[in-house]
Short mmCIF file of N, CA, C and O in Angstrom, two decimals:
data_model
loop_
_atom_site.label_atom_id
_atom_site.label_comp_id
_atom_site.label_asym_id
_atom_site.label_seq_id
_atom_site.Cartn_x
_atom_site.Cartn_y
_atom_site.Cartn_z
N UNK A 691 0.82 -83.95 -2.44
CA UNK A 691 1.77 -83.54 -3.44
C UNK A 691 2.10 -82.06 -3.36
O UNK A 691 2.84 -81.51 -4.17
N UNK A 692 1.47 -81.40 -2.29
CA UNK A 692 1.83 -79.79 -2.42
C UNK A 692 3.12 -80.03 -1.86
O UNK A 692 3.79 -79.39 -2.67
N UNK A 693 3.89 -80.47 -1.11
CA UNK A 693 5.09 -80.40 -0.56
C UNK A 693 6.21 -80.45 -2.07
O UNK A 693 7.10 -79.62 -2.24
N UNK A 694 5.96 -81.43 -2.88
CA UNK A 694 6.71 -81.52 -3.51
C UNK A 694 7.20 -80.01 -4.75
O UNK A 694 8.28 -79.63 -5.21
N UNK A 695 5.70 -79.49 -4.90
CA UNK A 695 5.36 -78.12 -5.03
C UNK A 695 6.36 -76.81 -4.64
O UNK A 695 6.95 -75.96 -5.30
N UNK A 696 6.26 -77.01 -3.60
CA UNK A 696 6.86 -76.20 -2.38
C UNK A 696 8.69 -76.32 -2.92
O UNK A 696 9.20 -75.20 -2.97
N UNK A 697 9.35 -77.10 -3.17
CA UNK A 697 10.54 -77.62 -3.26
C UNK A 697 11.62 -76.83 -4.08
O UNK A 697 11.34 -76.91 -5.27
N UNK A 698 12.37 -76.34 -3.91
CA UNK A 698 13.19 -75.14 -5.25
C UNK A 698 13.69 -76.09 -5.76
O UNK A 698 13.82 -77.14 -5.13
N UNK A 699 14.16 -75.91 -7.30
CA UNK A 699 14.24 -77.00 -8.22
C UNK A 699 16.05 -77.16 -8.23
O UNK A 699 16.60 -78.08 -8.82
N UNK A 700 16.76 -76.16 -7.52
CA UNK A 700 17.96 -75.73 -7.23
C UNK A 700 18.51 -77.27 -6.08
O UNK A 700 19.23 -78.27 -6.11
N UNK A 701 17.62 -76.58 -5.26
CA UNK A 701 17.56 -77.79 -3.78
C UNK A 701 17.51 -79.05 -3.99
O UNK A 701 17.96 -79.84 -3.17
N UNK A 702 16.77 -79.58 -5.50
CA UNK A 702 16.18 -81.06 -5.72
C UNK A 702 17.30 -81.39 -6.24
O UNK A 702 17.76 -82.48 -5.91
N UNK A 703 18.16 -80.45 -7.29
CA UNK A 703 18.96 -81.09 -7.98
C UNK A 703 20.50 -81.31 -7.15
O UNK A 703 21.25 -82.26 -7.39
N UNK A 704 20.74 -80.39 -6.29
CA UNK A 704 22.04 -80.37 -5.24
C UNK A 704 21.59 -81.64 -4.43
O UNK A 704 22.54 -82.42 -4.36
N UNK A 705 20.73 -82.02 -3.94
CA UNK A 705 20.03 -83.09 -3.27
C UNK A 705 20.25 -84.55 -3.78
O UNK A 705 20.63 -85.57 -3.21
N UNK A 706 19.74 -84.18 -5.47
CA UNK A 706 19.76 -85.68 -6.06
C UNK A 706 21.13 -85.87 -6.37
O UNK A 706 21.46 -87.04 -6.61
N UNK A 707 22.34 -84.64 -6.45
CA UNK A 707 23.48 -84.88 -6.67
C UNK A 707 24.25 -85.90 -5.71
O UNK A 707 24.94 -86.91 -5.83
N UNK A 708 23.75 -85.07 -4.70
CA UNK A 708 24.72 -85.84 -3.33
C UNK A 708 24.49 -87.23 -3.06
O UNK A 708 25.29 -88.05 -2.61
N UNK A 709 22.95 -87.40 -3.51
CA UNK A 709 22.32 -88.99 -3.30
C UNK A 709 23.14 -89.87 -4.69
O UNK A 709 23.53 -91.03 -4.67
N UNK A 710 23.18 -89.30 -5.33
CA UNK A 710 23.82 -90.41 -6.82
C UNK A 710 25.08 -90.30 -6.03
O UNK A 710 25.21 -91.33 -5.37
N UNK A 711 25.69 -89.79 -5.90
CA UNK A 711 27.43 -89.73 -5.39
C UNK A 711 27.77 -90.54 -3.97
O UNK A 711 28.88 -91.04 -3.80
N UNK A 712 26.62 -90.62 -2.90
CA UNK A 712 26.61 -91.48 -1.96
C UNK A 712 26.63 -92.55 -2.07
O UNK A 712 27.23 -93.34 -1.35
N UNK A 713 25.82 -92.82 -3.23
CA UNK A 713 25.07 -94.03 -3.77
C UNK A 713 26.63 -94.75 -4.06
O UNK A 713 27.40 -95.53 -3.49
N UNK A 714 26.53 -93.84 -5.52
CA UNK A 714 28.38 -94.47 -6.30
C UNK A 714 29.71 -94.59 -5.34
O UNK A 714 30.70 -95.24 -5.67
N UNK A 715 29.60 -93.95 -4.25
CA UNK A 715 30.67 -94.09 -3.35
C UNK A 715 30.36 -95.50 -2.04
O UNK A 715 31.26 -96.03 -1.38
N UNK A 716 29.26 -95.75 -1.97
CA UNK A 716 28.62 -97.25 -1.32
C UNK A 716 28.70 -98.07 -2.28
O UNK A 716 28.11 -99.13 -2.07
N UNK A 717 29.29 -97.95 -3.38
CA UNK A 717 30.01 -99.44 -4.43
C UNK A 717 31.18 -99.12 -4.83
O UNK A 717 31.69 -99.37 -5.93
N UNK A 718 31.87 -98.25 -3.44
CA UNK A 718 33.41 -97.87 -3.82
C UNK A 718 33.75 -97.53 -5.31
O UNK A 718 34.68 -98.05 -5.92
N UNK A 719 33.02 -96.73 -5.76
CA UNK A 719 33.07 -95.54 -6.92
C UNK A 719 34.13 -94.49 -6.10
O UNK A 719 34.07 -93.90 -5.02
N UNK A 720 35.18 -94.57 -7.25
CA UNK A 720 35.74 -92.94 -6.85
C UNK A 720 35.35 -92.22 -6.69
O UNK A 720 34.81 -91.97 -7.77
N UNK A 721 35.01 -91.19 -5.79
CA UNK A 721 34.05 -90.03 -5.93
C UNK A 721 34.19 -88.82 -5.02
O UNK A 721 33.94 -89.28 -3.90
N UNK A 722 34.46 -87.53 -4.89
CA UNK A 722 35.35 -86.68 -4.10
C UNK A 722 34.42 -86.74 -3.08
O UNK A 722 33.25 -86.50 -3.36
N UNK A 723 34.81 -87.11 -1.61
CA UNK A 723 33.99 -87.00 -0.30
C UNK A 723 33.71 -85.53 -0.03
O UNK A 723 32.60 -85.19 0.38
N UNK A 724 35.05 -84.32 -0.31
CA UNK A 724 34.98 -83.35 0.10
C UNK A 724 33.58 -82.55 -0.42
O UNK A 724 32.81 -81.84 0.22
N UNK A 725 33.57 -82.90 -1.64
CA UNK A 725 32.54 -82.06 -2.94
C UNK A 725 31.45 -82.73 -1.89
O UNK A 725 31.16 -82.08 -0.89
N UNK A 726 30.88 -83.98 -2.10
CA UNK A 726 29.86 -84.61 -1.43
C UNK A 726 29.26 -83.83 0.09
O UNK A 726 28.19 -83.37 0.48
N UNK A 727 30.48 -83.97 0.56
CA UNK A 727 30.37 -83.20 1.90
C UNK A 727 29.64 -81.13 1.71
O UNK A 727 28.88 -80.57 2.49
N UNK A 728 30.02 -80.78 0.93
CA UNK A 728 29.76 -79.49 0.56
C UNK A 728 28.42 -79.45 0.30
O UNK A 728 27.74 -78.71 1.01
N UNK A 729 27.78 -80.20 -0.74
CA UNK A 729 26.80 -81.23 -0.95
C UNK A 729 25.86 -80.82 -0.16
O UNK A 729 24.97 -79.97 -0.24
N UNK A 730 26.29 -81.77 0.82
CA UNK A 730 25.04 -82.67 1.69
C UNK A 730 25.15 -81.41 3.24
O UNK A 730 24.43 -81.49 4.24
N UNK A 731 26.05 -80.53 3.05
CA UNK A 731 26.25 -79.80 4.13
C UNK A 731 25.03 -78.33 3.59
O UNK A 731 24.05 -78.07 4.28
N UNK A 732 25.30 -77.64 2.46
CA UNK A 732 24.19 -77.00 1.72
C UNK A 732 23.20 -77.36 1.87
O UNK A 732 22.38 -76.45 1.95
N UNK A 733 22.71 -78.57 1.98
CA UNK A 733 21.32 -79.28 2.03
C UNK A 733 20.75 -78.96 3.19
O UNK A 733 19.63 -78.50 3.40
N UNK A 734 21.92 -79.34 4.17
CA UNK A 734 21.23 -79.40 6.00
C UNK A 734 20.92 -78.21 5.70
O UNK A 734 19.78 -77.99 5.27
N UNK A 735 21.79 -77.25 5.84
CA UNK A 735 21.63 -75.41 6.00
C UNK A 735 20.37 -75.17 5.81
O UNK A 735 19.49 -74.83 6.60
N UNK A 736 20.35 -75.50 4.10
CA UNK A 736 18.56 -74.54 3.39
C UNK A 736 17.38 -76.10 4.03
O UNK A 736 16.39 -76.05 3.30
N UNK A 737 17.30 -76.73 4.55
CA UNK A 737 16.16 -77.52 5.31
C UNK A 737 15.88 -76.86 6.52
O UNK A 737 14.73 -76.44 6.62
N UNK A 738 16.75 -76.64 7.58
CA UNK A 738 17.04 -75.49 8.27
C UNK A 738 16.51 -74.27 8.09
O UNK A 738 15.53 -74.02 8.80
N UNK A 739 16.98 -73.22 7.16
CA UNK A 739 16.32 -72.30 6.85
C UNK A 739 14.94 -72.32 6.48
O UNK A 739 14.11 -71.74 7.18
N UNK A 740 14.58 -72.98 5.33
CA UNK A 740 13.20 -73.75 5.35
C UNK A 740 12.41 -73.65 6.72
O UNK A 740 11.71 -72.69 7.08
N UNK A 741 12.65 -74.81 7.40
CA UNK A 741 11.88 -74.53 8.28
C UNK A 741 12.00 -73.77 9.25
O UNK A 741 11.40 -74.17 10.25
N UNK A 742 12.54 -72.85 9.37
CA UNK A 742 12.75 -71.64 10.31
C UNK A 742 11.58 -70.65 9.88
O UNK A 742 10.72 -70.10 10.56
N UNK A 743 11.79 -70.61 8.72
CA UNK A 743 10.06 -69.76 8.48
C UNK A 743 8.61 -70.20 8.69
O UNK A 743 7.72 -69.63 8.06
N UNK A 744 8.25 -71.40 9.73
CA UNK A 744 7.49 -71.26 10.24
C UNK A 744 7.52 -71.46 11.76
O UNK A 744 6.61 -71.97 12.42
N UNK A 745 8.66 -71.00 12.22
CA UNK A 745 9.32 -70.70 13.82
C UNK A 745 9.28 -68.94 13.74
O UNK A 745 10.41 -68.48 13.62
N UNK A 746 8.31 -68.01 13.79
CA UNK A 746 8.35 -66.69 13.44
C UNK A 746 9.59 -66.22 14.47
O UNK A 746 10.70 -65.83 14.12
N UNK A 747 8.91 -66.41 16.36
CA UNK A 747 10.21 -65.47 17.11
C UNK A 747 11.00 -66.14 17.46
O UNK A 747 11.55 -65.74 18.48
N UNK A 748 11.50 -67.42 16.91
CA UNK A 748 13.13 -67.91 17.32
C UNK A 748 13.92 -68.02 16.22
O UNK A 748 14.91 -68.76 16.27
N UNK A 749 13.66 -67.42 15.23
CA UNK A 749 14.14 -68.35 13.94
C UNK A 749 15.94 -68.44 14.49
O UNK A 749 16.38 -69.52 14.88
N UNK A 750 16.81 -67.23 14.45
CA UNK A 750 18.18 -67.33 14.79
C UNK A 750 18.54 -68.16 15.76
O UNK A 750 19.70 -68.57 15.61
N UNK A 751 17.76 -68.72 17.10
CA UNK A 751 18.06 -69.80 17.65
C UNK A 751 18.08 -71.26 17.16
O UNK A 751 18.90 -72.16 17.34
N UNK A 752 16.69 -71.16 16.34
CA UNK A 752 17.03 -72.56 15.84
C UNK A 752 17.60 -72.61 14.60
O UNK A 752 17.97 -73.73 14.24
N UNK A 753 17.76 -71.76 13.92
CA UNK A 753 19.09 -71.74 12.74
C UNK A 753 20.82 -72.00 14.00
O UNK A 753 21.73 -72.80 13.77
N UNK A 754 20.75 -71.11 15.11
CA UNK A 754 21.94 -71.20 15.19
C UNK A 754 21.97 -73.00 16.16
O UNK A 754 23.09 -73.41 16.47
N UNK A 755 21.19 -73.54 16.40
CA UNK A 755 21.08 -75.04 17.05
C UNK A 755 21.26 -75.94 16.41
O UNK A 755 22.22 -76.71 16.45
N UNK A 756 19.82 -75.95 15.36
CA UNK A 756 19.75 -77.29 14.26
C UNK A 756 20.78 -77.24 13.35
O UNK A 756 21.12 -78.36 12.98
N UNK A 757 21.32 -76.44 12.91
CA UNK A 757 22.42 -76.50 11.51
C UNK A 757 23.45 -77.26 12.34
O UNK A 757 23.98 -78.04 11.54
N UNK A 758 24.02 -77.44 13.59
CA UNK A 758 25.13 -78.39 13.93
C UNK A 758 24.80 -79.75 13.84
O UNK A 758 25.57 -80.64 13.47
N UNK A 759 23.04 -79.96 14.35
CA UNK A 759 22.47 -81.48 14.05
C UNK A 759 22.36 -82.14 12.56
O UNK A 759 22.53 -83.32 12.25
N UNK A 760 22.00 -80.95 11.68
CA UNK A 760 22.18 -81.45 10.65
C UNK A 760 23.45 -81.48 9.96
O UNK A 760 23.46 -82.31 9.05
N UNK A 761 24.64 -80.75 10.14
CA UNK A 761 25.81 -81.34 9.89
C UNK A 761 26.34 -82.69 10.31
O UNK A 761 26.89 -83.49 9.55
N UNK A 762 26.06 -82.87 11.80
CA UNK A 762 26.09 -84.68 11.97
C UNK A 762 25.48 -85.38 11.54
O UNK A 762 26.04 -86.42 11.17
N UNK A 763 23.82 -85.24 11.29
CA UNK A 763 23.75 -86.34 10.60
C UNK A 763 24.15 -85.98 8.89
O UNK A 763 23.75 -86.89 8.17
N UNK A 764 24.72 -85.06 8.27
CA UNK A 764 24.95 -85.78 7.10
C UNK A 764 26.60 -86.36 7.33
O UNK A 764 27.01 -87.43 6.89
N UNK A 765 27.36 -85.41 8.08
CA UNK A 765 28.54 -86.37 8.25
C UNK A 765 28.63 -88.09 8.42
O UNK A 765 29.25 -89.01 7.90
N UNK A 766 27.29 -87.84 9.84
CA UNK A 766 27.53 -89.68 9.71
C UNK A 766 27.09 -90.21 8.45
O UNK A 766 27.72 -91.02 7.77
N UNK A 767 25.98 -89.72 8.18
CA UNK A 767 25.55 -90.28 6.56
C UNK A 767 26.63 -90.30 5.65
O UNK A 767 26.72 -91.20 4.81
N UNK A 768 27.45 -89.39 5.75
CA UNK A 768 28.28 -89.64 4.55
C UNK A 768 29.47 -91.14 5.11
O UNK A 768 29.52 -92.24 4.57
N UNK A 769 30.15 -90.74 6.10
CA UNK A 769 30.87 -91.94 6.94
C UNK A 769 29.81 -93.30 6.47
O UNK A 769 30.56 -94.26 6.64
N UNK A 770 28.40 -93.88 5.95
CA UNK A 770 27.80 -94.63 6.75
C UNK A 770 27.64 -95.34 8.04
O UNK A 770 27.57 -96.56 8.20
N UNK A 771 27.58 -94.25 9.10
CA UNK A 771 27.64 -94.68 10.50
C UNK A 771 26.35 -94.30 11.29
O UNK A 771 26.27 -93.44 12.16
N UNK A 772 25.09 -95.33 10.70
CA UNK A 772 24.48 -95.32 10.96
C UNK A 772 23.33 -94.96 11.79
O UNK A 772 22.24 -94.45 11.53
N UNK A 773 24.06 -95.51 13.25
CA UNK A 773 23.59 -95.53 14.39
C UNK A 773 23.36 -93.83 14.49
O UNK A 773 22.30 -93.23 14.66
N UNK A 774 24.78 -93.26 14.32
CA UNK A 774 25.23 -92.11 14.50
C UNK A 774 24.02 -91.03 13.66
O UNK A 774 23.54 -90.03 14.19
N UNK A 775 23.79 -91.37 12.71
CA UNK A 775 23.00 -90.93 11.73
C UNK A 775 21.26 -90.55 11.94
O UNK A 775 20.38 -89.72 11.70
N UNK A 776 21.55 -91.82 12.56
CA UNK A 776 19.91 -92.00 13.26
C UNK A 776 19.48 -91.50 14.82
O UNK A 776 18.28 -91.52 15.09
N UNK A 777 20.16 -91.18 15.55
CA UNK A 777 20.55 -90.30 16.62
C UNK A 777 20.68 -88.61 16.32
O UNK A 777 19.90 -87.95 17.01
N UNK A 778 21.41 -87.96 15.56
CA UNK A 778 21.26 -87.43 15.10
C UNK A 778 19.96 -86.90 14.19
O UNK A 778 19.70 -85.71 14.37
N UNK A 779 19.28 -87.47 13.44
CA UNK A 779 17.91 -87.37 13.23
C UNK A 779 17.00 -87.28 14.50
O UNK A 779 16.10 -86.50 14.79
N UNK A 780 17.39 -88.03 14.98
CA UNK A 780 16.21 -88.27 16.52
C UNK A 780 16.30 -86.71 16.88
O UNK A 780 15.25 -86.06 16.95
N UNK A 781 17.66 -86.05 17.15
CA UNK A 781 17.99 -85.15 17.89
C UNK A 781 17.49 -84.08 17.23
O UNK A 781 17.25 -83.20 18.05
N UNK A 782 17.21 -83.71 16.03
CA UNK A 782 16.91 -82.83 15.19
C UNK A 782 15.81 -82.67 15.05
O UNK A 782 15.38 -81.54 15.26
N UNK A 783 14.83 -83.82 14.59
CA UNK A 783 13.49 -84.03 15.18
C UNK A 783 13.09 -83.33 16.47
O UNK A 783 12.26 -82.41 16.51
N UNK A 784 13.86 -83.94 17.72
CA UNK A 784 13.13 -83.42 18.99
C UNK A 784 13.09 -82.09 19.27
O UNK A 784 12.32 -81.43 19.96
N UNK A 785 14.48 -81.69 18.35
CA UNK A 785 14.31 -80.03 18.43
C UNK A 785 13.38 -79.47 17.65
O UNK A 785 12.82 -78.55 18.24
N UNK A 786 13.05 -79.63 16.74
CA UNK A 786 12.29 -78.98 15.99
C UNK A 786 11.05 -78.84 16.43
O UNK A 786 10.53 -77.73 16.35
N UNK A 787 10.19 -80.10 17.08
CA UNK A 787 8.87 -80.40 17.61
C UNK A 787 9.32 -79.45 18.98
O UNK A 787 8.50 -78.53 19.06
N UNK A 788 10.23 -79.36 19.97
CA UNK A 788 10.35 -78.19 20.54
C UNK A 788 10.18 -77.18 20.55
O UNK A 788 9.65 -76.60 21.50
N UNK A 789 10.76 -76.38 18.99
CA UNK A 789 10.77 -75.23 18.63
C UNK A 789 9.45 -74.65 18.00
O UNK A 789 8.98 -73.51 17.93
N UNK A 790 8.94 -76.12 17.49
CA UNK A 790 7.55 -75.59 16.51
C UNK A 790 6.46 -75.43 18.45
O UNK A 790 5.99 -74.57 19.20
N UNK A 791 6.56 -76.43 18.38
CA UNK A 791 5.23 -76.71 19.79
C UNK A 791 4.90 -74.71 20.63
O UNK A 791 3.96 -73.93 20.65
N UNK A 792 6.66 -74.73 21.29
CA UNK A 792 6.55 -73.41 21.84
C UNK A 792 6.15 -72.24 20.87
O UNK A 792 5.45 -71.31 21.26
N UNK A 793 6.72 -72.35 19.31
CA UNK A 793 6.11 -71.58 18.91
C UNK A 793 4.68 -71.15 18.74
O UNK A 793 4.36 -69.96 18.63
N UNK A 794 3.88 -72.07 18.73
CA UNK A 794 2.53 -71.92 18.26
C UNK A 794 1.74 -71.37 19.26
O UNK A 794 0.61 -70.92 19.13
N UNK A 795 2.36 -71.44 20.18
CA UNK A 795 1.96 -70.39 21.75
C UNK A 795 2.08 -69.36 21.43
O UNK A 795 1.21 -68.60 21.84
N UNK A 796 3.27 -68.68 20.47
CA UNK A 796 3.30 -67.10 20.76
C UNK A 796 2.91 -66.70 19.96
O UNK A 796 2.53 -67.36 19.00
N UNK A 797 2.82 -65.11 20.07
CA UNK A 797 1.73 -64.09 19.27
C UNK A 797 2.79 -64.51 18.14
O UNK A 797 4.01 -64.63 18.27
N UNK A 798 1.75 -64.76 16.61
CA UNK A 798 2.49 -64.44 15.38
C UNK A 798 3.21 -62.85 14.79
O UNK A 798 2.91 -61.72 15.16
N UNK A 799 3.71 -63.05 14.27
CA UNK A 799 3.78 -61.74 13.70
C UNK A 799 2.70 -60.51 12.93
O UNK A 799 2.69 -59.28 12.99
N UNK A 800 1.75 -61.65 12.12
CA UNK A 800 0.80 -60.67 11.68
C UNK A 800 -0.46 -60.45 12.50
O UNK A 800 -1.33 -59.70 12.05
N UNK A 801 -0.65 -61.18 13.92
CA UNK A 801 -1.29 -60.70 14.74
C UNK A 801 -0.77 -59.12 16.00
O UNK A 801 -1.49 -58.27 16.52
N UNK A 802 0.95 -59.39 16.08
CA UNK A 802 1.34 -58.36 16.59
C UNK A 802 1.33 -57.61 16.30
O UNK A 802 1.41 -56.67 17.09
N UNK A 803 1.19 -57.31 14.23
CA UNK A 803 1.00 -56.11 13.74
C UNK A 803 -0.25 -55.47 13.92
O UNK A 803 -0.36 -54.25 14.10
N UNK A 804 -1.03 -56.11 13.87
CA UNK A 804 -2.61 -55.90 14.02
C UNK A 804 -2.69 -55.60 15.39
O UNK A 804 -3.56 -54.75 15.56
N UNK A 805 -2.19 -55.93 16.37
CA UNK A 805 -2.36 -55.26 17.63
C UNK A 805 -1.41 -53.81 17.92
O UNK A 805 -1.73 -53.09 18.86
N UNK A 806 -0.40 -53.50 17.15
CA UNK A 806 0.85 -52.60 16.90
C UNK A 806 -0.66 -51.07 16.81
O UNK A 806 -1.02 -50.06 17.42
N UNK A 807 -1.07 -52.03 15.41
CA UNK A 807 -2.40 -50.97 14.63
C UNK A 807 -3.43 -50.41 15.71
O UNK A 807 -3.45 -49.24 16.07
N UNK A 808 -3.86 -50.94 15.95
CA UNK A 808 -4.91 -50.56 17.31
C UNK A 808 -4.09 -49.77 18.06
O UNK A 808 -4.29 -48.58 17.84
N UNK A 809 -3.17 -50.01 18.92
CA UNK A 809 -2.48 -49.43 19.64
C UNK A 809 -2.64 -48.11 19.01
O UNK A 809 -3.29 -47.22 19.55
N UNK A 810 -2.03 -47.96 17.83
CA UNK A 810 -1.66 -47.07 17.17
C UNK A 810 -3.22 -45.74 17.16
O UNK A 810 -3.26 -44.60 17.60
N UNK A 811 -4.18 -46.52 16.52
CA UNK A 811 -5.33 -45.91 16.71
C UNK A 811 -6.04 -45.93 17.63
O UNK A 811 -7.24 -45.80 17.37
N UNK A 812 -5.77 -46.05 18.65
CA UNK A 812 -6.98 -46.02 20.02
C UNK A 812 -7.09 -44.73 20.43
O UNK A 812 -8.25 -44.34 20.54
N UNK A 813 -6.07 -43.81 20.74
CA UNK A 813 -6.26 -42.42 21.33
C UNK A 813 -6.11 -41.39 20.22
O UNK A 813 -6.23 -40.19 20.47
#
């Protein structure tokens, strides 16, 4: 339950918006696609950002990569085009386990500072 913890209460509610409006628009409810789309496009972004803070030295690569995967899959999500949707996840996934994996190889940041320090004090 710490994840749920973790969650801005901003994010839950833009989140649960887009899901009631998907929902009401999958029983052909009137419902503005564009707004939805704005929606569910905000969402990808800050999941994205999210997890970019624990990618310390790529974060701008994989902000500037994953935010196009997660625009497809909420596009297909919003379309319900499934396949499309779920491909897209796949693809977002594999990047991420990419981005995290290589990361955990490199020096963190608060170890580079700590080596910055020494440096600093050795002579």
């Amino acid at each position: 339950m710490q994840i749920l913890k973790k969650i801005c209460p901003i994010c839950a509610l833009v989140s649960l918006t887009w899901l009631t409006l998907l929902f009401l628009k999958g029983f052909d409810y009137p419902v503005s696609e564009p707004f939805i789309a704005m929606l569910m496009g905000g969402s990808a972004v800050g999941i994205s950002y999210t997890l970019s803070r624990k990618i310390s030295d790529r974060e701008m690569w994989w902000k500037l990569i994953s935010i196009p995967f997660g625009f497809a899959a909420m596009i297909a999500l919003l379309n319900f085009a499934w396949l499309y949707f779920g491909l897209a996840i796949v693809g977002y996934l594999l990047l991420w386990f990419g981005f995290k994996g290589r990361s955990d190889v490199q020096v963190t940041r608060e170890s580079r500072q700590d080596i910055e320090e020494k440096l600093k004090n050795c002579c």
